[in-house]
Tab-separated table of C-alpha atoms in Angstrom:
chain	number	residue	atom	x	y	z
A	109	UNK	CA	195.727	-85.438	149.196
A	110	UNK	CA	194.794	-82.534	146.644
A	111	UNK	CA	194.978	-79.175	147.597
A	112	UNK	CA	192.410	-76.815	147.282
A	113	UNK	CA	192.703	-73.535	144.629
A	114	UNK	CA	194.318	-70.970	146.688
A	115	UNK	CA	194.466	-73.261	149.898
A	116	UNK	CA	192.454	-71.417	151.724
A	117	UNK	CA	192.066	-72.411	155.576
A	118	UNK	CA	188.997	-73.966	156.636
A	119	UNK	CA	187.987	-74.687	153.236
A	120	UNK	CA	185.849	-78.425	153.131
A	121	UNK	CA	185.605	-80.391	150.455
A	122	UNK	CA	182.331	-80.558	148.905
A	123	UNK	CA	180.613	-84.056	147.671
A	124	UNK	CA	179.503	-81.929	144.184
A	125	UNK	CA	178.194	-84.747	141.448
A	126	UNK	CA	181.345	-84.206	139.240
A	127	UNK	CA	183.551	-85.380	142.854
A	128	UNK	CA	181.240	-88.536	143.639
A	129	UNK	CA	181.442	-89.783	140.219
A	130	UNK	CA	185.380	-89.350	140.057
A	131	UNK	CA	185.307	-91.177	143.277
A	132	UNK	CA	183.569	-93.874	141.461
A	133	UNK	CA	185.199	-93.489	138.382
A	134	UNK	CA	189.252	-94.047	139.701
A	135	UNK	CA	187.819	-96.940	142.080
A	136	UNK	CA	187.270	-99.347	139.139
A	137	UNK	CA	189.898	-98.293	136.502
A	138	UNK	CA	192.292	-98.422	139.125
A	139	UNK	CA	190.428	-102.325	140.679
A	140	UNK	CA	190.998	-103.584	136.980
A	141	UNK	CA	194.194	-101.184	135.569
A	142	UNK	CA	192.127	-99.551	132.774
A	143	UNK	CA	191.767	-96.600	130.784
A	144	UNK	CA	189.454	-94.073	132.230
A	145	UNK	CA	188.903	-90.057	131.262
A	146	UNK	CA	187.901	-86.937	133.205
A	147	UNK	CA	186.904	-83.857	131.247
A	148	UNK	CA	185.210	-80.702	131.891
A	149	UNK	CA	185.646	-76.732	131.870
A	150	UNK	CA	188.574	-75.346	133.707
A	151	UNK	CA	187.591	-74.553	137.287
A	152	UNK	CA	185.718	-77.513	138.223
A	153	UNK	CA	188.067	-79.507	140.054
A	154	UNK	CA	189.132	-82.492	138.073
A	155	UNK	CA	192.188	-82.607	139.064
A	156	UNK	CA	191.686	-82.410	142.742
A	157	UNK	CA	189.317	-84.922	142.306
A	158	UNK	CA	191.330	-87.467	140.828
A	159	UNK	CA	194.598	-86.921	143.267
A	160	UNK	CA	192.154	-87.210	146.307
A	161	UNK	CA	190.309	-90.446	144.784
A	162	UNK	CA	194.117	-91.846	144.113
A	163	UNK	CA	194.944	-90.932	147.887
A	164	UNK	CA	192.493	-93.734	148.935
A	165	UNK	CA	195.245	-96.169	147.629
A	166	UNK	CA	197.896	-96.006	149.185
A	167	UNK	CA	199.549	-99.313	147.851
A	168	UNK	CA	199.643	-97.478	144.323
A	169	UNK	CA	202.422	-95.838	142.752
A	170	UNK	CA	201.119	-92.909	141.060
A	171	UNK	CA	203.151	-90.932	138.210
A	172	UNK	CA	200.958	-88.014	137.412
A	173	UNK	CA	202.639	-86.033	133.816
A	174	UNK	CA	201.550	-83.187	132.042
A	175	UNK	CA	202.440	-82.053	128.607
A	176	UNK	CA	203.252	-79.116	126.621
A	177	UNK	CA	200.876	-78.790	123.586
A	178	UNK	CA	201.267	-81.228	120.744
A	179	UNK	CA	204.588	-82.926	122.117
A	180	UNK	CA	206.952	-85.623	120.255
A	181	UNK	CA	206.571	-88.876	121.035
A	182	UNK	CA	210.070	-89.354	122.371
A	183	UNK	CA	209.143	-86.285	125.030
A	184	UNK	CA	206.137	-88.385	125.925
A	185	UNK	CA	208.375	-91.092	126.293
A	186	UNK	CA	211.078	-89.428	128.490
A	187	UNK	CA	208.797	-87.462	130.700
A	188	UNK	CA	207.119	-90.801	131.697
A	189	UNK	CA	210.179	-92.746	132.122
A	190	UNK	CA	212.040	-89.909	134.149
A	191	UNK	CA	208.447	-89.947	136.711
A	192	UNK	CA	208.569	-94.117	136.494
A	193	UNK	CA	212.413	-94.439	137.218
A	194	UNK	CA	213.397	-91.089	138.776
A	195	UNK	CA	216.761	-91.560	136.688
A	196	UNK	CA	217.332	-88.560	133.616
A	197	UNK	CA	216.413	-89.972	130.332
A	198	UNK	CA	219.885	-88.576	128.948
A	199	UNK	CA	220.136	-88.951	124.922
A	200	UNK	CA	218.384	-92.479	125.404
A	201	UNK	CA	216.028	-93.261	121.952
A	202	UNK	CA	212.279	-93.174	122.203
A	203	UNK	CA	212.749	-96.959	120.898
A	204	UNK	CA	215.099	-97.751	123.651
A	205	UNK	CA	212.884	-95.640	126.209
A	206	UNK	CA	209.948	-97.400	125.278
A	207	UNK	CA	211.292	-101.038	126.041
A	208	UNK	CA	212.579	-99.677	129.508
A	209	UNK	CA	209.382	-97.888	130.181
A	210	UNK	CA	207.639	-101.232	129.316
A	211	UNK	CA	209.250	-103.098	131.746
A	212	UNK	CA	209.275	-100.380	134.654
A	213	UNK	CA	204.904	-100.515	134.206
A	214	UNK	CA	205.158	-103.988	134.250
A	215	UNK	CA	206.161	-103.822	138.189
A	216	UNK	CA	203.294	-103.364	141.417
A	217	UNK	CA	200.289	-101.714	141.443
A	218	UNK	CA	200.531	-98.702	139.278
A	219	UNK	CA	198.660	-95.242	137.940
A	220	UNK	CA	199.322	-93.079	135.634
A	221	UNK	CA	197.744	-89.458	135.285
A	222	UNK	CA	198.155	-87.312	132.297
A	223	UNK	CA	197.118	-84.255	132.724
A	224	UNK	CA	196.088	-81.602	129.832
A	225	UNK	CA	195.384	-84.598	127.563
A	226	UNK	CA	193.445	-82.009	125.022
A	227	UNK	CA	197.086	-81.288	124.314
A	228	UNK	CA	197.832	-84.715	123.102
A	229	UNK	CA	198.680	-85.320	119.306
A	230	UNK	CA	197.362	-88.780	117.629
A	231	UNK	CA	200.855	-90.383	117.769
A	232	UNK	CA	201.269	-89.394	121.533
A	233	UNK	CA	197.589	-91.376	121.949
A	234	UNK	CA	198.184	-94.147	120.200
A	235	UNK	CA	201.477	-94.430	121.933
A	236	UNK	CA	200.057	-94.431	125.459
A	237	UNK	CA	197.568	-96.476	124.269
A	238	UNK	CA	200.078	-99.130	122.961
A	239	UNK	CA	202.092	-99.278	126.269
A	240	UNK	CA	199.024	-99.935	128.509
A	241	UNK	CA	197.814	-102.877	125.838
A	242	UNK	CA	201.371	-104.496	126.142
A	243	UNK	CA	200.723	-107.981	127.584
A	244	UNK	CA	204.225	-106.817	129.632
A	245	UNK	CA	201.786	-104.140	131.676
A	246	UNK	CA	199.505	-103.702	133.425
A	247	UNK	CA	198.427	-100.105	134.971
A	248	UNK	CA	195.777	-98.129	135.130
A	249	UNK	CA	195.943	-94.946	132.432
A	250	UNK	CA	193.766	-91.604	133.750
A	251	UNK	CA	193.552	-88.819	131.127
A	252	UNK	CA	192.312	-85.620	132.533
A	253	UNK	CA	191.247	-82.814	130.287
A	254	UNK	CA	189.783	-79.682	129.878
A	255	UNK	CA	186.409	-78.687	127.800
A	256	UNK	CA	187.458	-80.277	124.527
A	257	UNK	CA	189.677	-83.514	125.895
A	258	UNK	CA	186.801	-85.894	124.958
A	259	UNK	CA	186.550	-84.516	121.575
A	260	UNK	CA	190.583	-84.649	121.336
A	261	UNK	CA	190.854	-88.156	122.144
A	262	UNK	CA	187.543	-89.722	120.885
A	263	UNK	CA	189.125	-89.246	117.653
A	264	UNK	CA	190.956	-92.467	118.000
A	265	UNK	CA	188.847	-95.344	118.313
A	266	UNK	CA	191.405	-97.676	119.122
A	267	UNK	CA	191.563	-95.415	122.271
A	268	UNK	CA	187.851	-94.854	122.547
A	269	UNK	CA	187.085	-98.155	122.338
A	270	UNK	CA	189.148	-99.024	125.610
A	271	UNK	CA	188.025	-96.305	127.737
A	272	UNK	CA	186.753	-97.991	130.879
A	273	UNK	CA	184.821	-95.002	132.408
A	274	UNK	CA	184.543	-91.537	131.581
A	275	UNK	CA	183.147	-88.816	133.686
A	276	UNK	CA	182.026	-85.262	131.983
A	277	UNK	CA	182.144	-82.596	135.166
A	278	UNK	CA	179.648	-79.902	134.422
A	279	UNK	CA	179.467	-76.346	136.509
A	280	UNK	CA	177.248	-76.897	139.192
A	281	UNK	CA	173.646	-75.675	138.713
A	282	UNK	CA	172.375	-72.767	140.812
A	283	UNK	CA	169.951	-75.380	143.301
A	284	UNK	CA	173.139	-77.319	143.714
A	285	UNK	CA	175.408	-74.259	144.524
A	286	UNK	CA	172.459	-73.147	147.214
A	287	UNK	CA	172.262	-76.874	148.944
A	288	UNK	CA	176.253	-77.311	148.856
A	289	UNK	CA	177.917	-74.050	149.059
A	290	UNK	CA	176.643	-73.069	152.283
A	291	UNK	CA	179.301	-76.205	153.607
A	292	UNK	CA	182.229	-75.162	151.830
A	293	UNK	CA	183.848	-72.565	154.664
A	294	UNK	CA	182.765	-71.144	157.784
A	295	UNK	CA	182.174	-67.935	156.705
A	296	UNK	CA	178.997	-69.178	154.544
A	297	UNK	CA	177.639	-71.708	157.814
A	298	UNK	CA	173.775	-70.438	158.133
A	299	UNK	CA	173.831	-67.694	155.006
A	300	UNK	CA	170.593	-67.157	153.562
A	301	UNK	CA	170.552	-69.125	150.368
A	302	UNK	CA	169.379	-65.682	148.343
A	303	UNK	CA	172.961	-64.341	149.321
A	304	UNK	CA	174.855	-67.408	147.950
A	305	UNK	CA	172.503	-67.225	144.562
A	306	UNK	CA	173.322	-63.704	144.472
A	307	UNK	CA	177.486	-64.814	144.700
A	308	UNK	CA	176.849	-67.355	142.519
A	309	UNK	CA	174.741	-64.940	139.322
A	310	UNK	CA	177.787	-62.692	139.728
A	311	UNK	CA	180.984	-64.718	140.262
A	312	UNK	CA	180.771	-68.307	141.204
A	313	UNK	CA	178.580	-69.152	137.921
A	314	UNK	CA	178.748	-73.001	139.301
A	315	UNK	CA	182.256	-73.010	138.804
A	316	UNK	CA	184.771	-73.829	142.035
A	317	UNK	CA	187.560	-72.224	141.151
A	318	UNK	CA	185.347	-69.243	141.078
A	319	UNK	CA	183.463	-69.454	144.040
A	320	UNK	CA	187.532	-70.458	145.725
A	321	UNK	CA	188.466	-66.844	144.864
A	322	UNK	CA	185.926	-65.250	146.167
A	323	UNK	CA	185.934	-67.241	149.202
A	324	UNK	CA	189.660	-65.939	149.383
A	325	UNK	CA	188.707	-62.460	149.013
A	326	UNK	CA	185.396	-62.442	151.151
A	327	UNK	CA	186.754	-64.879	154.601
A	328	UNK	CA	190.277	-61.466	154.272
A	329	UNK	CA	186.980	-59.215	154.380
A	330	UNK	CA	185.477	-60.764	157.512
A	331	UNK	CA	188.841	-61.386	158.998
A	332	UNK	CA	189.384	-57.255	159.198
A	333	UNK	CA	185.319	-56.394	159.880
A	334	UNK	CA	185.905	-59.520	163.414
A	335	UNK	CA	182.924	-61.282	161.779
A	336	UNK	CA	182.387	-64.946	161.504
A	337	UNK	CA	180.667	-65.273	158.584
A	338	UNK	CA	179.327	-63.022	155.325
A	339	UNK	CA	176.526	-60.554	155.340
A	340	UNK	CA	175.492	-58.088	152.489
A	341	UNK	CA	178.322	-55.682	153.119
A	342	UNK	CA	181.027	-57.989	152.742
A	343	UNK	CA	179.185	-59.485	149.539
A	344	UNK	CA	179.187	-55.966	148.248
A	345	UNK	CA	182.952	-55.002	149.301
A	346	UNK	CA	183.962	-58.639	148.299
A	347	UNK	CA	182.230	-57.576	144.104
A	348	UNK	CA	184.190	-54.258	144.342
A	349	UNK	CA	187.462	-56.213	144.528
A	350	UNK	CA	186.327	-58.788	141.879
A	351	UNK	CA	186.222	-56.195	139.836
A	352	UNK	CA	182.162	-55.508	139.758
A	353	UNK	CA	179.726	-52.684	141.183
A	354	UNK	CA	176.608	-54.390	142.823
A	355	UNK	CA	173.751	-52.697	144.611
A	356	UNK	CA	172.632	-56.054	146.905
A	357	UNK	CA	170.411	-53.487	149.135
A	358	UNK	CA	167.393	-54.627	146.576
A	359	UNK	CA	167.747	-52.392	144.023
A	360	UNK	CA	168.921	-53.210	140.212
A	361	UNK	CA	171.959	-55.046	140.222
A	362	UNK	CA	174.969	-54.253	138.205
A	363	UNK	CA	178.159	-55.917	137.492
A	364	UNK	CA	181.240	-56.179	135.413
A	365	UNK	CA	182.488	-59.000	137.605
A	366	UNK	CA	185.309	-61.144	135.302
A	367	UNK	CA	183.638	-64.570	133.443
């Protein structure tokens, strides 16, 4: 199961949109072993979401990879068949690499997850896209990417063309961070939904990685003041250690909290 930013106790996983439709989304490409892609701003919890959706099956073997930017093929190569095999890919060819990797994807129920696919160059596409074609496979392919991923890999129709489901996650709107937030740890249970707003204007702007350091921050605040849960003060201490100066007494509000 995924861990949450920071892995802070007590913190619940929300059922945000971007969450249900990744649920969705790694059911079926992993029912039929397709292609699917995940994309969205840093922060929003794609990758959490996909390793908890890929938890739910547990008769999959999952190689999850990431890349530096713009890699060689033959890295692309060895990385996956050192995660496949769990044997060192030594001075082995990408040729020679790409026959054994073609017959290690060709055994059981399998995923693979790249991760950072924006960093992908057109050979290293086409070449994941070529393995998962091979009549010898058959796997299901996840490519998880930040803000521009979709525009990285669209590029390639061949690719595009095949791409079972995609989900776009988008920050969460301020009505959605007032209805879910207030679930997300103890220390927000029965807050008035002004104060969460407030949080969210200044720090959480819809974003989860956000809103997980200030949780941090904020539950260490309550933890030293014995109270259960957050109240104006600890808003206000918890924006003075984010870095911003806010007045939440009903005055103007200022800030120079970090985007």
């Amino acid at each position: 199961m995924g861990h949450h930013f920071l892995d802070i106790a007590g913190a619940r996983t929300l059922p945000t949109p971007g969450l249900v439709a990744t649920d969705q989304a790694v059911e079926h490409v992993v029912a039929a072993s397709a292609m699917g892609v995940v994309h969205g701003p840093a922060g929003l919890g794609k990758s959490y979401a996909v390793e908890r959706a890929l938890a739910r099956h547990a008769g999959v073997a999952v190689s999850w990879v990431e890349f530096p930017s713009r890699p060689t093929m033959r890295l692309v190569a060895a990385t996956l068949f050192e995660q496949l095999t769990r044997d060192p890919a030594g001075r082995r060819s990408r040729f020679v690499l790409t026959d054994e990797l073609l017959e290690s994807l060709g055994r059981g129920p399998r995923a693979v997850v790249v991760d950072e696919a924006q960093r992908l160059t057109k050979d290293c596409i086409e070449f994941l896209r070529y393995l998962h074609d091979d009549r010898r496979t058959r796997f299901a392919l996840l490519l998880v990417g930040g803000d521009d991923a979709w525009s990285v890999l669209s590029r390639e129709p061949m690719l595009r063309s095949r791409v079972y489901r995609r989900v776009a996650l988008d920050p969460l709107t301020g009505p959605q961070v007032c209805e879910l937030m207030g679930s997300f740890h103890p220390i927000y249970d029965g807050v008035d939904r002004e104060l969460l707003a407030l949080i969210d204007d200044h720090v959480g702007r819809g974003n989860l990685r956000h809103w997980a350091a200030f949780t941090h921050t904020a539950a260490d605040l309550c933890a030293r003041a014995a109270r259960d849960r957050i109240d104006e003060e600890i808003v206000h201490n918890a924006f003075a250690v984010h870095g911003g100066v806010v007045d939440v007494g009903g005055g103007e509000v200022t800030t120079s909290a970090p985007a």
